[in-house]
Amino acid sequence: MTDDTAIAALLAAGQTGFSNALFTHYAELGLTPSEFVVYSFLTYWTQTHTAAPVLDDLAKQIGLPKRDVYAIISSLIQKSAIRLVTQPDAQGKSSDRYDVSPLIARVLTLAPATAKPAPDASDVFSAIEIEFGRPLSPIEQQTIGGWLNEDHYDPDLIRLALREAVLNQAYSLRYMDRILLNWERRHLTTVAQVQADEQRRNQI
């Protein structure tokens, strides 16, 4: 295939519109990197098809196991990022499609003064997925979200707990949670405080 033919084929494939605000704020809205990838594929699909994709085909296109894609889609629905809508087709038969507008509507509600990128939160989810070597389950995503939004743990502190877990070959959020709770009981809320405490104990 010549360069001109390749370029023509690329242009013929079309393009998918996507708001840059979603790239900036998806972590702030509670989505993990894996969820954002699936959301992006669903956005592409809704712009080129009228019905929901077959799960097997979607999983193959994304490159994730079918069960993982199913879990991620369920999580996206629970997080009000997408909706499953049933509508009649041209023949009057009911068909399902995914509505991706709820996440866009949530982006629009962010106040400009507070709508800042949240790379720290995104990095936490991504770092754990990388170290665990797999996508996070919806329950794991909820646990990490609780650390960030309810317990208000410093993202750097969560990454430090992840490092401790990896060093002990304990690839478990439960193990990380015990580490974080132990630090909290000892009023160690920053990485610097944890490191200073470890240094003090090593000198004893």
PDB file of C-alpha atoms in Angstrom:
ATOM      1  CA  MET A   1       0.000   0.000   0.000  1.00  0.00           C
ATOM      2  CA  THR A   2       1.438   3.395  -1.042  1.00  0.00           C
ATOM      3  CA  ASP A   3       1.600   6.335   1.336  1.00  0.00           C
ATOM      4  CA  ASP A   4      -1.183   8.126  -0.569  1.00  0.00           C
ATOM      5  CA  THR A   5      -3.405   5.035  -0.410  1.00  0.00           C
ATOM      6  CA  ALA A   6      -2.713   4.585   3.298  1.00  0.00           C
ATOM      7  CA  ILE A   7      -3.550   8.232   4.003  1.00  0.00           C
ATOM      8  CA  ALA A   8      -6.756   7.982   1.959  1.00  0.00           C
ATOM      9  CA  ALA A   9      -7.768   4.840   3.863  1.00  0.00           C
ATOM     10  CA  LEU A  10      -7.069   6.560   7.159  1.00  0.00           C
ATOM     11  CA  LEU A  11      -9.177   9.577   6.218  1.00  0.00           C
ATOM     12  CA  ALA A  12     -11.961   7.334   4.970  1.00  0.00           C
ATOM     13  CA  ALA A  13     -12.087   5.630   8.362  1.00  0.00           C
ATOM     14  CA  GLY A  14     -13.343   8.901   9.833  1.00  0.00           C
ATOM     15  CA  GLN A  15     -12.703  10.466  13.224  1.00  0.00           C
ATOM     16  CA  THR A  16     -14.357  10.346  16.621  1.00  0.00           C
ATOM     17  CA  GLY A  17     -15.172  13.564  18.465  1.00  0.00           C
ATOM     18  CA  PHE A  18     -14.012  13.619  22.081  1.00  0.00           C
ATOM     19  CA  SER A  19     -13.966  16.436  24.618  1.00  0.00           C
ATOM     20  CA  ASN A  20     -10.543  17.358  25.983  1.00  0.00           C
ATOM     21  CA  ALA A  21     -12.257  18.106  29.301  1.00  0.00           C
ATOM     22  CA  LEU A  22     -12.847  14.379  29.729  1.00  0.00           C
ATOM     23  CA  PHE A  23      -9.105  13.685  29.484  1.00  0.00           C
ATOM     24  CA  THR A  24      -8.453  16.402  32.050  1.00  0.00           C
ATOM     25  CA  HIS A  25     -11.109  15.494  34.603  1.00  0.00           C
ATOM     26  CA  TYR A  26     -11.953  11.780  34.283  1.00  0.00           C
ATOM     27  CA  ALA A  27      -9.937  10.853  37.408  1.00  0.00           C
ATOM     28  CA  GLU A  28     -11.508  13.726  39.318  1.00  0.00           C
ATOM     29  CA  LEU A  29     -14.895  12.247  38.429  1.00  0.00           C
ATOM     30  CA  GLY A  30     -13.888   8.894  39.901  1.00  0.00           C
ATOM     31  CA  LEU A  31     -12.969   6.891  36.800  1.00  0.00           C
ATOM     32  CA  THR A  32      -9.950   4.603  36.703  1.00  0.00           C
ATOM     33  CA  PRO A  33      -7.687   4.447  33.620  1.00  0.00           C
ATOM     34  CA  SER A  34      -9.265   1.118  32.600  1.00  0.00           C
ATOM     35  CA  GLU A  35     -12.762   2.571  32.921  1.00  0.00           C
ATOM     36  CA  PHE A  36     -11.783   5.597  30.853  1.00  0.00           C
ATOM     37  CA  VAL A  37     -10.432   3.353  28.076  1.00  0.00           C
ATOM     38  CA  VAL A  38     -13.699   1.401  27.945  1.00  0.00           C
ATOM     39  CA  TYR A  39     -15.678   4.660  28.087  1.00  0.00           C
ATOM     40  CA  SER A  40     -13.649   5.954  25.120  1.00  0.00           C
ATOM     41  CA  PHE A  41     -14.436   2.834  23.073  1.00  0.00           C
ATOM     42  CA  LEU A  42     -18.127   3.144  23.943  1.00  0.00           C
ATOM     43  CA  THR A  43     -18.036   6.796  22.858  1.00  0.00           C
ATOM     44  CA  TYR A  44     -16.559   5.760  19.515  1.00  0.00           C
ATOM     45  CA  TRP A  45     -19.198   3.034  19.159  1.00  0.00           C
ATOM     46  CA  THR A  46     -22.144   5.351  19.871  1.00  0.00           C
ATOM     47  CA  GLN A  47     -20.921   7.732  17.167  1.00  0.00           C
ATOM     48  CA  THR A  48     -20.812   4.993  14.544  1.00  0.00           C
ATOM     49  CA  HIS A  49     -23.624   2.598  15.564  1.00  0.00           C
ATOM     50  CA  THR A  50     -27.192   2.813  16.837  1.00  0.00           C
ATOM     51  CA  ALA A  51     -27.230  -0.336  18.997  1.00  0.00           C
ATOM     52  CA  ALA A  52     -25.003  -1.434  21.865  1.00  0.00           C
ATOM     53  CA  PRO A  53     -21.931  -3.463  20.872  1.00  0.00           C
ATOM     54  CA  VAL A  54     -21.762  -7.214  21.330  1.00  0.00           C
ATOM     55  CA  LEU A  55     -19.700  -7.716  24.466  1.00  0.00           C
ATOM     56  CA  ASP A  56     -17.440 -10.326  22.840  1.00  0.00           C
ATOM     57  CA  ASP A  57     -16.640  -7.970  19.968  1.00  0.00           C
ATOM     58  CA  LEU A  58     -16.039  -5.021  22.299  1.00  0.00           C
ATOM     59  CA  ALA A  59     -13.720  -7.052  24.536  1.00  0.00           C
ATOM     60  CA  LYS A  60     -11.744  -8.238  21.509  1.00  0.00           C
ATOM     61  CA  GLN A  61     -11.421  -4.696  20.170  1.00  0.00           C
ATOM     62  CA  ILE A  62     -10.248  -3.306  23.528  1.00  0.00           C
ATOM     63  CA  GLY A  63      -7.961  -6.237  24.254  1.00  0.00           C
ATOM     64  CA  LEU A  64      -9.390  -7.154  27.668  1.00  0.00           C
ATOM     65  CA  PRO A  65     -11.131 -10.337  28.855  1.00  0.00           C
ATOM     66  CA  LYS A  66     -14.884 -10.305  28.436  1.00  0.00           C
ATOM     67  CA  ARG A  67     -15.488 -10.616  32.199  1.00  0.00           C
ATOM     68  CA  ASP A  68     -13.292  -7.542  32.849  1.00  0.00           C
ATOM     69  CA  VAL A  69     -15.121  -5.452  30.254  1.00  0.00           C
ATOM     70  CA  TYR A  70     -18.460  -6.522  31.735  1.00  0.00           C
ATOM     71  CA  ALA A  71     -17.295  -5.530  35.237  1.00  0.00           C
ATOM     72  CA  ILE A  72     -16.002  -2.177  33.989  1.00  0.00           C
ATOM     73  CA  ILE A  73     -19.237  -1.380  32.136  1.00  0.00           C
ATOM     74  CA  SER A  74     -21.202  -2.252  35.286  1.00  0.00           C
ATOM     75  CA  SER A  75     -18.952   0.077  37.271  1.00  0.00           C
ATOM     76  CA  LEU A  76     -19.417   2.885  34.716  1.00  0.00           C
ATOM     77  CA  ILE A  77     -23.185   2.535  35.084  1.00  0.00           C
ATOM     78  CA  GLN A  78     -22.930   2.560  38.893  1.00  0.00           C
ATOM     79  CA  LYS A  79     -20.742   5.678  38.733  1.00  0.00           C
ATOM     80  CA  SER A  80     -23.331   7.418  36.505  1.00  0.00           C
ATOM     81  CA  ALA A  81     -20.831   7.747  33.662  1.00  0.00           C
ATOM     82  CA  ILE A  82     -23.043   5.912  31.156  1.00  0.00           C
ATOM     83  CA  ARG A  83     -26.623   4.644  30.905  1.00  0.00           C
ATOM     84  CA  LEU A  84     -28.069   1.594  29.182  1.00  0.00           C
ATOM     85  CA  VAL A  85     -31.064   2.807  27.166  1.00  0.00           C
ATOM     86  CA  THR A  86     -33.708   0.623  25.525  1.00  0.00           C
ATOM     87  CA  GLN A  87     -35.281   2.033  22.377  1.00  0.00           C
ATOM     88  CA  PRO A  88     -37.356   0.730  19.432  1.00  0.00           C
ATOM     89  CA  ASP A  89     -35.561   0.228  16.121  1.00  0.00           C
ATOM     90  CA  ALA A  90     -36.916   0.942  12.641  1.00  0.00           C
ATOM     91  CA  GLN A  91     -38.888  -2.329  12.712  1.00  0.00           C
ATOM     92  CA  GLY A  92     -40.402  -1.553  16.101  1.00  0.00           C
ATOM     93  CA  LYS A  93     -38.244  -4.054  17.943  1.00  0.00           C
ATOM     94  CA  SER A  94     -36.510  -3.060  21.154  1.00  0.00           C
ATOM     95  CA  SER A  95     -32.748  -2.651  21.117  1.00  0.00           C
ATOM     96  CA  ASP A  96     -30.244  -1.466  23.696  1.00  0.00           C
ATOM     97  CA  ARG A  97     -27.650   1.266  23.347  1.00  0.00           C
ATOM     98  CA  TYR A  98     -25.203   3.000  25.672  1.00  0.00           C
ATOM     99  CA  ASP A  99     -25.720   6.672  26.423  1.00  0.00           C
ATOM    100  CA  VAL A 100     -22.308   8.239  27.228  1.00  0.00           C
ATOM    101  CA  SER A 101     -23.658  11.733  27.909  1.00  0.00           C
ATOM    102  CA  PRO A 102     -24.013  11.447  31.732  1.00  0.00           C
ATOM    103  CA  LEU A 103     -20.228  11.751  32.221  1.00  0.00           C
ATOM    104  CA  ILE A 104     -20.111  14.738  29.879  1.00  0.00           C
ATOM    105  CA  ALA A 105     -22.921  16.380  31.856  1.00  0.00           C
ATOM    106  CA  ARG A 106     -20.933  15.875  35.059  1.00  0.00           C
ATOM    107  CA  VAL A 107     -17.877  17.518  33.493  1.00  0.00           C
ATOM    108  CA  LEU A 108     -19.992  20.547  32.656  1.00  0.00           C
ATOM    109  CA  THR A 109     -21.018  20.925  36.303  1.00  0.00           C
ATOM    110  CA  LEU A 110     -17.432  21.369  37.456  1.00  0.00           C
ATOM    111  CA  ALA A 111     -16.785  24.950  38.493  1.00  0.00           C
ATOM    112  CA  PRO A 112     -13.873  26.502  36.571  1.00  0.00           C
ATOM    113  CA  ALA A 113     -12.206  27.594  39.813  1.00  0.00           C
ATOM    114  CA  THR A 114     -12.154  24.089  41.223  1.00  0.00           C
ATOM    115  CA  ALA A 115     -12.073  21.978  38.085  1.00  0.00           C
ATOM    116  CA  LYS A 116      -8.367  21.229  38.200  1.00  0.00           C
ATOM    117  CA  PRO A 117      -6.655  18.129  36.857  1.00  0.00           C
ATOM    118  CA  ALA A 118      -6.247  15.361  39.410  1.00  0.00           C
ATOM    119  CA  PRO A 119      -3.220  13.424  38.173  1.00  0.00           C
ATOM    120  CA  ASP A 120      -2.432  12.211  41.706  1.00  0.00           C
ATOM    121  CA  ALA A 121      -5.707  10.277  41.965  1.00  0.00           C
ATOM    122  CA  SER A 122      -5.309   8.899  38.446  1.00  0.00           C
ATOM    123  CA  ASP A 123      -1.740   7.853  39.185  1.00  0.00           C
ATOM    124  CA  VAL A 124      -2.846   5.917  42.265  1.00  0.00           C
ATOM    125  CA  PHE A 125      -5.290   3.762  40.306  1.00  0.00           C
ATOM    126  CA  SER A 126      -2.833   3.309  37.450  1.00  0.00           C
ATOM    127  CA  ALA A 127       0.100   2.469  39.746  1.00  0.00           C
ATOM    128  CA  ILE A 128      -1.884  -0.216  41.568  1.00  0.00           C
ATOM    129  CA  GLU A 129      -3.095  -1.754  38.305  1.00  0.00           C
ATOM    130  CA  ILE A 130       0.477  -1.860  36.999  1.00  0.00           C
ATOM    131  CA  GLU A 131       1.898  -3.443  40.156  1.00  0.00           C
ATOM    132  CA  PHE A 132      -0.955  -5.944  40.442  1.00  0.00           C
ATOM    133  CA  GLY A 133      -0.609  -6.774  36.743  1.00  0.00           C
ATOM    134  CA  ARG A 134      -4.345  -6.651  36.060  1.00  0.00           C
ATOM    135  CA  PRO A 135      -7.322  -4.281  35.886  1.00  0.00           C
ATOM    136  CA  LEU A 136      -8.910  -3.404  39.211  1.00  0.00           C
ATOM    137  CA  SER A 137     -12.292  -4.897  40.046  1.00  0.00           C
ATOM    138  CA  PRO A 138     -15.226  -2.554  40.797  1.00  0.00           C
ATOM    139  CA  ILE A 139     -14.941  -3.408  44.517  1.00  0.00           C
ATOM    140  CA  GLU A 140     -11.216  -2.569  44.470  1.00  0.00           C
ATOM    141  CA  GLN A 141     -11.935   0.692  42.663  1.00  0.00           C
ATOM    142  CA  GLN A 142     -14.497   1.548  45.335  1.00  0.00           C
ATOM    143  CA  THR A 143     -11.978   0.763  48.089  1.00  0.00           C
ATOM    144  CA  ILE A 144      -9.340   3.032  46.570  1.00  0.00           C
ATOM    145  CA  GLY A 145     -11.934   5.736  45.998  1.00  0.00           C
ATOM    146  CA  GLY A 146     -12.800   5.492  49.697  1.00  0.00           C
ATOM    147  CA  TRP A 147      -9.149   5.970  50.645  1.00  0.00           C
ATOM    148  CA  LEU A 148      -9.009   9.131  48.551  1.00  0.00           C
ATOM    149  CA  ASN A 149     -12.433  10.671  49.058  1.00  0.00           C
ATOM    150  CA  GLU A 150     -13.593   9.412  52.474  1.00  0.00           C
ATOM    151  CA  ASP A 151     -10.425   8.679  54.442  1.00  0.00           C
ATOM    152  CA  HIS A 152      -8.589  11.512  52.643  1.00  0.00           C
ATOM    153  CA  TYR A 153      -5.319   9.627  52.520  1.00  0.00           C
ATOM    154  CA  ASP A 154      -2.536  11.458  50.713  1.00  0.00           C
ATOM    155  CA  PRO A 155      -2.077   9.839  47.261  1.00  0.00           C
ATOM    156  CA  ASP A 156       1.665   9.690  47.924  1.00  0.00           C
ATOM    157  CA  LEU A 157       0.948   7.812  51.152  1.00  0.00           C
ATOM    158  CA  ILE A 158      -1.163   5.265  49.246  1.00  0.00           C
ATOM    159  CA  ARG A 159       1.681   4.795  46.764  1.00  0.00           C
ATOM    160  CA  LEU A 160       4.059   4.257  49.682  1.00  0.00           C
ATOM    161  CA  ALA A 161       1.723   1.602  51.088  1.00  0.00           C
ATOM    162  CA  LEU A 162       1.684   0.011  47.617  1.00  0.00           C
ATOM    163  CA  ARG A 163       5.477  -0.085  47.627  1.00  0.00           C
ATOM    164  CA  GLU A 164       5.473  -1.749  51.055  1.00  0.00           C
ATOM    165  CA  ALA A 165       2.970  -4.339  49.826  1.00  0.00           C
ATOM    166  CA  VAL A 166       5.000  -5.088  46.687  1.00  0.00           C
ATOM    167  CA  LEU A 167       8.218  -5.445  48.699  1.00  0.00           C
ATOM    168  CA  ASN A 168       6.423  -8.018  50.839  1.00  0.00           C
ATOM    169  CA  GLN A 169       4.927  -9.675  47.732  1.00  0.00           C
ATOM    170  CA  ALA A 170       1.445  -9.006  49.082  1.00  0.00           C
ATOM    171  CA  TYR A 171      -0.571  -7.898  46.054  1.00  0.00           C
ATOM    172  CA  SER A 172      -3.700  -7.149  48.045  1.00  0.00           C
ATOM    173  CA  LEU A 173      -5.672  -4.015  48.872  1.00  0.00           C
ATOM    174  CA  ARG A 174      -6.471  -5.591  52.231  1.00  0.00           C
ATOM    175  CA  TYR A 175      -2.763  -5.682  53.042  1.00  0.00           C
ATOM    176  CA  MET A 176      -2.378  -2.066  51.922  1.00  0.00           C
ATOM    177  CA  ASP A 177      -5.383  -1.085  54.028  1.00  0.00           C
ATOM    178  CA  ARG A 178      -3.764  -2.594  57.141  1.00  0.00           C
ATOM    179  CA  ILE A 179      -0.617  -0.551  56.434  1.00  0.00           C
ATOM    180  CA  LEU A 180      -2.611   2.664  56.010  1.00  0.00           C
ATOM    181  CA  LEU A 181      -4.653   2.017  59.159  1.00  0.00           C
ATOM    182  CA  ASN A 182      -1.472   1.328  61.122  1.00  0.00           C
ATOM    183  CA  TRP A 183       0.004   4.648  60.000  1.00  0.00           C
ATOM    184  CA  GLU A 184      -3.259   6.435  60.773  1.00  0.00           C
ATOM    185  CA  ARG A 185      -3.336   5.060  64.331  1.00  0.00           C
ATOM    186  CA  ARG A 186       0.177   6.387  64.822  1.00  0.00           C
ATOM    187  CA  HIS A 187      -0.840   9.776  63.367  1.00  0.00           C
ATOM    188  CA  LEU A 188       1.487   9.392  60.381  1.00  0.00           C
ATOM    189  CA  THR A 189      -0.335  11.193  57.595  1.00  0.00           C
ATOM    190  CA  THR A 190       2.457  12.069  55.155  1.00  0.00           C
ATOM    191  CA  VAL A 191       5.286  10.222  53.464  1.00  0.00           C
ATOM    192  CA  ALA A 192       7.809  12.411  55.277  1.00  0.00           C
ATOM    193  CA  GLN A 193       6.316  11.466  58.658  1.00  0.00           C
ATOM    194  CA  VAL A 194       6.404   7.756  57.821  1.00  0.00           C
ATOM    195  CA  GLN A 195       9.992   7.950  56.629  1.00  0.00           C
ATOM    196  CA  ALA A 196      11.034   9.932  59.728  1.00  0.00           C
ATOM    197  CA  ASP A 197       9.326   7.377  61.961  1.00  0.00           C
ATOM    198  CA  GLU A 198      11.064   4.487  60.208  1.00  0.00           C
ATOM    199  CA  GLN A 199      14.426   6.238  60.517  1.00  0.00           C
ATOM    200  CA  ARG A 200      13.845   6.875  64.240  1.00  0.00           C
ATOM    201  CA  ARG A 201      12.904   3.248  64.855  1.00  0.00           C
ATOM    202  CA  ASN A 202      15.949   1.987  62.959  1.00  0.00           C
ATOM    203  CA  GLN A 203      18.186   4.052  65.211  1.00  0.00           C
ATOM    204  CA  ILE A 204      16.777   2.544  68.386  1.00  0.00           C
TER     205      ILE A 204
END
